[in-house]
Tab-separated table of N, CA and C in Angstrom:
chain	number	residue	atom	x	y	z
A	985	UNK	N	-4.036	30.271	21.005
A	985	UNK	CA	-3.678	30.296	19.607
A	985	UNK	C	-3.908	28.916	19.002
A	986	UNK	N	-4.563	28.863	17.863
A	986	UNK	CA	-4.885	27.587	17.228
A	986	UNK	C	-3.779	27.152	16.287
A	987	UNK	N	-3.619	25.841	16.185
A	987	UNK	CA	-2.630	25.292	15.267
A	987	UNK	C	-3.239	25.154	13.879
A	988	UNK	N	-2.398	25.226	12.872
A	988	UNK	CA	-2.840	25.032	11.495
A	988	UNK	C	-3.079	23.542	11.275
A	989	UNK	N	-4.303	23.166	10.934
A	989	UNK	CA	-4.638	21.753	10.774
A	989	UNK	C	-4.984	21.422	9.330
A	990	UNK	N	-4.324	22.087	8.401
A	990	UNK	CA	-4.591	21.834	6.984
A	990	UNK	C	-4.106	20.441	6.600
A	991	UNK	N	-4.863	19.781	5.747
A	991	UNK	CA	-4.471	18.464	5.264
A	991	UNK	C	-3.377	18.596	4.221
A	992	UNK	N	-2.451	17.634	4.162
A	992	UNK	CA	-1.437	17.696	3.113
A	992	UNK	C	-2.050	17.426	1.743
A	993	UNK	N	-1.427	17.967	0.723
A	993	UNK	CA	-1.874	17.776	-0.656
A	993	UNK	C	-1.761	16.304	-1.024
A	994	UNK	N	-2.768	15.767	-1.715
A	994	UNK	CA	-2.720	14.357	-2.100
A	994	UNK	C	-3.289	14.173	-3.500
A	995	UNK	N	-2.802	13.131	-4.186
A	995	UNK	CA	-3.234	12.798	-5.538
A	995	UNK	C	-3.382	11.292	-5.658
A	996	UNK	N	-4.143	10.857	-6.653
A	996	UNK	CA	-4.239	9.438	-6.992
A	996	UNK	C	-3.619	9.275	-8.366
A	997	UNK	N	-2.710	8.298	-8.496
A	997	UNK	CA	-2.027	8.103	-9.767
A	997	UNK	C	-1.633	6.661	-9.981
A	998	UNK	N	-0.919	6.419	-11.072
A	998	UNK	CA	-0.483	5.083	-11.467
A	998	UNK	C	1.036	5.031	-11.456
A	999	UNK	N	1.584	3.976	-10.869
A	999	UNK	CA	3.037	3.795	-10.848
A	999	UNK	C	3.485	3.398	-12.254
A	1000	UNK	N	4.440	4.150	-12.818
A	1000	UNK	CA	4.916	3.861	-14.169
A	1000	UNK	C	6.368	3.385	-14.193
A	1001	UNK	N	7.101	3.562	-13.081
A	1001	UNK	CA	8.507	3.158	-13.066
A	1001	UNK	C	8.953	2.939	-11.625
A	1002	UNK	N	9.711	1.858	-11.395
A	1002	UNK	CA	10.237	1.577	-10.054
A	1002	UNK	C	11.699	1.150	-10.115
A	1003	UNK	N	12.448	1.644	-11.069
A	1003	UNK	CA	13.824	1.189	-11.274
A	1003	UNK	C	14.800	1.717	-10.224
A	1004	UNK	N	14.434	2.756	-9.476
A	1004	UNK	CA	15.340	3.358	-8.503
A	1004	UNK	C	15.064	2.809	-7.108
A	1005	UNK	N	16.070	2.823	-6.259
A	1005	UNK	CA	15.926	2.330	-4.893
A	1005	UNK	C	15.075	3.302	-4.076
A	1006	UNK	N	14.044	2.783	-3.424
A	1006	UNK	CA	13.142	3.560	-2.561
A	1006	UNK	C	12.475	4.741	-3.273
A	1007	UNK	N	12.376	4.681	-4.592
A	1007	UNK	CA	11.741	5.749	-5.364
A	1007	UNK	C	10.880	5.135	-6.455
A	1008	UNK	N	9.743	5.751	-6.704
A	1008	UNK	CA	8.879	5.334	-7.810
A	1008	UNK	C	8.454	6.581	-8.573
A	1009	UNK	N	8.125	6.402	-9.834
A	1009	UNK	CA	7.575	7.483	-10.640
A	1009	UNK	C	6.083	7.228	-10.785
A	1010	UNK	N	5.274	8.217	-10.403
A	1010	UNK	CA	3.821	8.086	-10.432
A	1010	UNK	C	3.258	9.118	-11.401
A	1011	UNK	N	2.402	8.662	-12.325
A	1011	UNK	CA	1.740	9.563	-13.269
A	1011	UNK	C	0.353	9.906	-12.734
A	1012	UNK	N	0.090	11.193	-12.606
A	1012	UNK	CA	-1.205	11.675	-12.126
A	1012	UNK	C	-1.918	12.331	-13.301
A	1013	UNK	N	-3.100	11.815	-13.650
A	1013	UNK	CA	-3.886	12.349	-14.761
A	1013	UNK	C	-4.987	13.256	-14.227
A	1014	UNK	N	-5.250	14.333	-14.960
A	1014	UNK	CA	-6.397	15.178	-14.635
A	1014	UNK	C	-7.143	15.497	-15.917
A	1015	UNK	N	-8.429	15.698	-15.777
A	1015	UNK	CA	-9.340	15.895	-16.897
A	1015	UNK	C	-9.861	17.319	-16.800
A	1016	UNK	N	-9.553	18.151	-17.777
A	1016	UNK	CA	-9.989	19.539	-17.681
A	1016	UNK	C	-10.528	20.049	-19.010
A	1017	UNK	N	-11.283	21.109	-18.915
A	1017	UNK	CA	-11.890	21.741	-20.086
A	1017	UNK	C	-11.011	22.916	-20.519
A	1018	UNK	N	-10.698	22.979	-21.813
A	1018	UNK	CA	-9.887	24.077	-22.332
A	1018	UNK	C	-10.694	25.369	-22.225
A	1019	UNK	N	-10.097	26.452	-21.690
A	1019	UNK	CA	-10.881	27.665	-21.464
A	1019	UNK	C	-11.400	28.339	-22.737
A	1020	UNK	N	-10.645	28.252	-23.820
A	1020	UNK	CA	-11.076	28.922	-25.047
A	1020	UNK	C	-11.888	28.008	-25.952
A	1021	UNK	N	-11.396	26.790	-26.175
A	1021	UNK	CA	-12.020	25.904	-27.157
A	1021	UNK	C	-13.080	24.974	-26.571
A	1022	UNK	N	-13.203	24.954	-25.244
A	1022	UNK	CA	-14.250	24.186	-24.549
A	1022	UNK	C	-14.164	22.682	-24.784
A	1023	UNK	N	-13.021	22.204	-25.228
A	1023	UNK	CA	-12.845	20.770	-25.435
A	1023	UNK	C	-12.200	20.180	-24.181
A	1024	UNK	N	-12.669	19.008	-23.785
A	1024	UNK	CA	-12.088	18.341	-22.634
A	1024	UNK	C	-10.824	17.611	-23.050
A	1025	UNK	N	-9.827	17.655	-22.187
A	1025	UNK	CA	-8.563	16.995	-22.495
A	1025	UNK	C	-7.977	16.394	-21.228
A	1026	UNK	N	-7.142	15.385	-21.410
A	1026	UNK	CA	-6.480	14.728	-20.291
A	1026	UNK	C	-5.051	15.235	-20.210
A	1027	UNK	N	-4.696	15.783	-19.068
A	1027	UNK	CA	-3.342	16.251	-18.830
A	1027	UNK	C	-2.710	15.350	-17.783
A	1028	UNK	N	-1.427	15.067	-17.916
A	1028	UNK	CA	-0.773	14.214	-16.936
A	1028	UNK	C	0.533	14.842	-16.495
A	1029	UNK	N	0.936	14.491	-15.284
A	1029	UNK	CA	2.188	14.968	-14.724
A	1029	UNK	C	2.819	13.818	-13.960
A	1030	UNK	N	4.143	13.709	-14.037
A	1030	UNK	CA	4.853	12.645	-13.336
A	1030	UNK	C	5.510	13.212	-12.082
A	1031	UNK	N	5.395	12.467	-10.989
A	1031	UNK	CA	6.006	12.840	-9.721
A	1031	UNK	C	6.960	11.737	-9.288
A	1032	UNK	N	8.131	12.124	-8.769
A	1032	UNK	CA	9.010	11.168	-8.106
A	1032	UNK	C	8.533	11.083	-6.666
A	1033	UNK	N	8.254	9.873	-6.195
A	1033	UNK	CA	7.705	9.695	-4.853
A	1033	UNK	C	8.553	8.713	-4.067
A	1034	UNK	N	8.552	8.890	-2.749
A	1034	UNK	CA	9.283	7.987	-1.865
A	1034	UNK	C	8.495	6.686	-1.747
A	1035	UNK	N	9.171	5.578	-2.000
A	1035	UNK	CA	8.553	4.248	-2.002
A	1035	UNK	C	9.346	3.365	-1.038
A	1036	UNK	N	9.132	3.525	0.280
A	1036	UNK	CA	9.956	2.786	1.241
A	1036	UNK	C	9.772	1.281	1.106
A	1037	UNK	N	10.885	0.580	1.006
A	1037	UNK	CA	10.839	-0.873	0.878
A	1037	UNK	C	10.463	-1.347	-0.506
A	1038	UNK	N	10.341	-0.446	-1.459
A	1038	UNK	CA	9.957	-0.794	-2.833
A	1038	UNK	C	8.690	-1.645	-2.866
A	1039	UNK	N	7.659	-1.214	-2.137
A	1039	UNK	CA	6.426	-1.992	-2.023
A	1039	UNK	C	5.514	-1.857	-3.238
A	1040	UNK	N	5.519	-0.702	-3.892
A	1040	UNK	CA	4.640	-0.490	-5.050
A	1040	UNK	C	5.271	-1.071	-6.309
A	1041	UNK	N	4.439	-1.640	-7.163
A	1041	UNK	CA	4.898	-2.217	-8.427
A	1041	UNK	C	4.303	-1.431	-9.592
A	1042	UNK	N	4.897	-1.582	-10.765
A	1042	UNK	CA	4.420	-0.881	-11.959
A	1042	UNK	C	2.972	-1.285	-12.239
A	1043	UNK	N	2.123	-0.290	-12.481
A	1043	UNK	CA	0.714	-0.540	-12.769
A	1043	UNK	C	-0.197	-0.375	-11.570
A	1044	UNK	N	0.340	-0.275	-10.367
A	1044	UNK	CA	-0.480	-0.103	-9.164
A	1044	UNK	C	-1.096	1.292	-9.134
A	1045	UNK	N	-2.354	1.380	-8.666
A	1045	UNK	CA	-2.989	2.670	-8.402
A	1045	UNK	C	-2.654	3.033	-6.967
A	1046	UNK	N	-2.071	4.204	-6.753
A	1046	UNK	CA	-1.623	4.596	-5.423
A	1046	UNK	C	-2.103	6.003	-5.097
A	1047	UNK	N	-2.175	6.276	-3.797
A	1047	UNK	CA	-2.432	7.617	-3.308
A	1047	UNK	C	-1.114	8.173	-2.801
A	1048	UNK	N	-0.754	9.370	-3.259
A	1048	UNK	CA	0.484	9.990	-2.806
A	1048	UNK	C	0.141	11.250	-2.025
A	1049	UNK	N	0.941	11.548	-0.999
A	1049	UNK	CA	0.714	12.726	-0.165
A	1049	UNK	C	1.998	13.539	-0.081
A	1050	UNK	N	1.836	14.841	0.090
A	1050	UNK	CA	2.984	15.732	0.220
A	1050	UNK	C	3.638	15.524	1.583
A	1051	UNK	N	4.964	15.461	1.581
A	1051	UNK	CA	5.754	15.352	2.811
A	1051	UNK	C	6.896	16.355	2.712
A	1052	UNK	N	7.665	16.480	3.780
A	1052	UNK	CA	8.832	17.351	3.688
A	1052	UNK	C	9.771	16.779	2.642
A	1053	UNK	N	10.573	17.589	1.970
A	1053	UNK	CA	11.422	17.076	0.895
A	1053	UNK	C	12.352	15.960	1.366
A	1054	UNK	N	12.310	14.839	0.642
A	1054	UNK	CA	13.159	13.692	0.948
A	1054	UNK	C	14.490	13.843	0.215
A	1055	UNK	N	14.452	14.422	-0.971
A	1055	UNK	CA	15.655	14.696	-1.750
A	1055	UNK	C	15.364	15.897	-2.642
A	1056	UNK	N	16.245	16.157	-3.586
A	1056	UNK	CA	16.075	17.328	-4.449
A	1056	UNK	C	14.752	17.309	-5.210
A	1057	UNK	N	14.349	16.141	-5.703
A	1057	UNK	CA	13.152	16.049	-6.540
A	1057	UNK	C	11.986	15.309	-5.898
A	1058	UNK	N	12.163	14.747	-4.713
A	1058	UNK	CA	11.090	13.967	-4.076
A	1058	UNK	C	10.466	14.743	-2.928
A	1059	UNK	N	9.184	15.093	-3.074
A	1059	UNK	CA	8.444	15.765	-2.012
A	1059	UNK	C	7.119	15.082	-1.741
A	1060	UNK	N	6.944	13.868	-2.267
A	1060	UNK	CA	5.730	13.092	-2.055
A	1060	UNK	C	6.109	11.695	-1.587
A	1061	UNK	N	5.188	11.048	-0.892
A	1061	UNK	CA	5.388	9.671	-0.445
A	1061	UNK	C	4.124	8.877	-0.743
A	1062	UNK	N	4.296	7.583	-0.975
A	1062	UNK	CA	3.147	6.714	-1.225
A	1062	UNK	C	2.450	6.451	0.097
A	1063	UNK	N	1.152	6.775	0.148
A	1063	UNK	CA	0.388	6.555	1.367
A	1063	UNK	C	-0.235	5.170	1.362
A	1064	UNK	N	-0.886	4.802	0.249
A	1064	UNK	CA	-1.494	3.479	0.176
A	1064	UNK	C	-1.699	3.084	-1.277
A	1065	UNK	N	-1.682	1.792	-1.514
A	1065	UNK	CA	-1.939	1.258	-2.848
A	1065	UNK	C	-3.391	0.826	-2.915
A	1066	UNK	N	-4.020	1.006	-4.071
A	1066	UNK	CA	-5.424	0.619	-4.223
A	1066	UNK	C	-5.528	-0.681	-4.952
């Protein structure tokens, strides 16, 4: 029997807030075409991510990956800063 070797979900975003202990808020932008009007638009979503040691600073470009839930709202962790 083979094991499931799927990669965890990951995004690239910008750190917008680091006021909480071991937590950062990361904004992930995506560029998509509206299905009806065919106009391109930028959509963004904010994720609360685990930031161990408070290493990321506001303005950093980071890669976040899905992990098991750390708290009620945190299910992502910072993998690396760019």
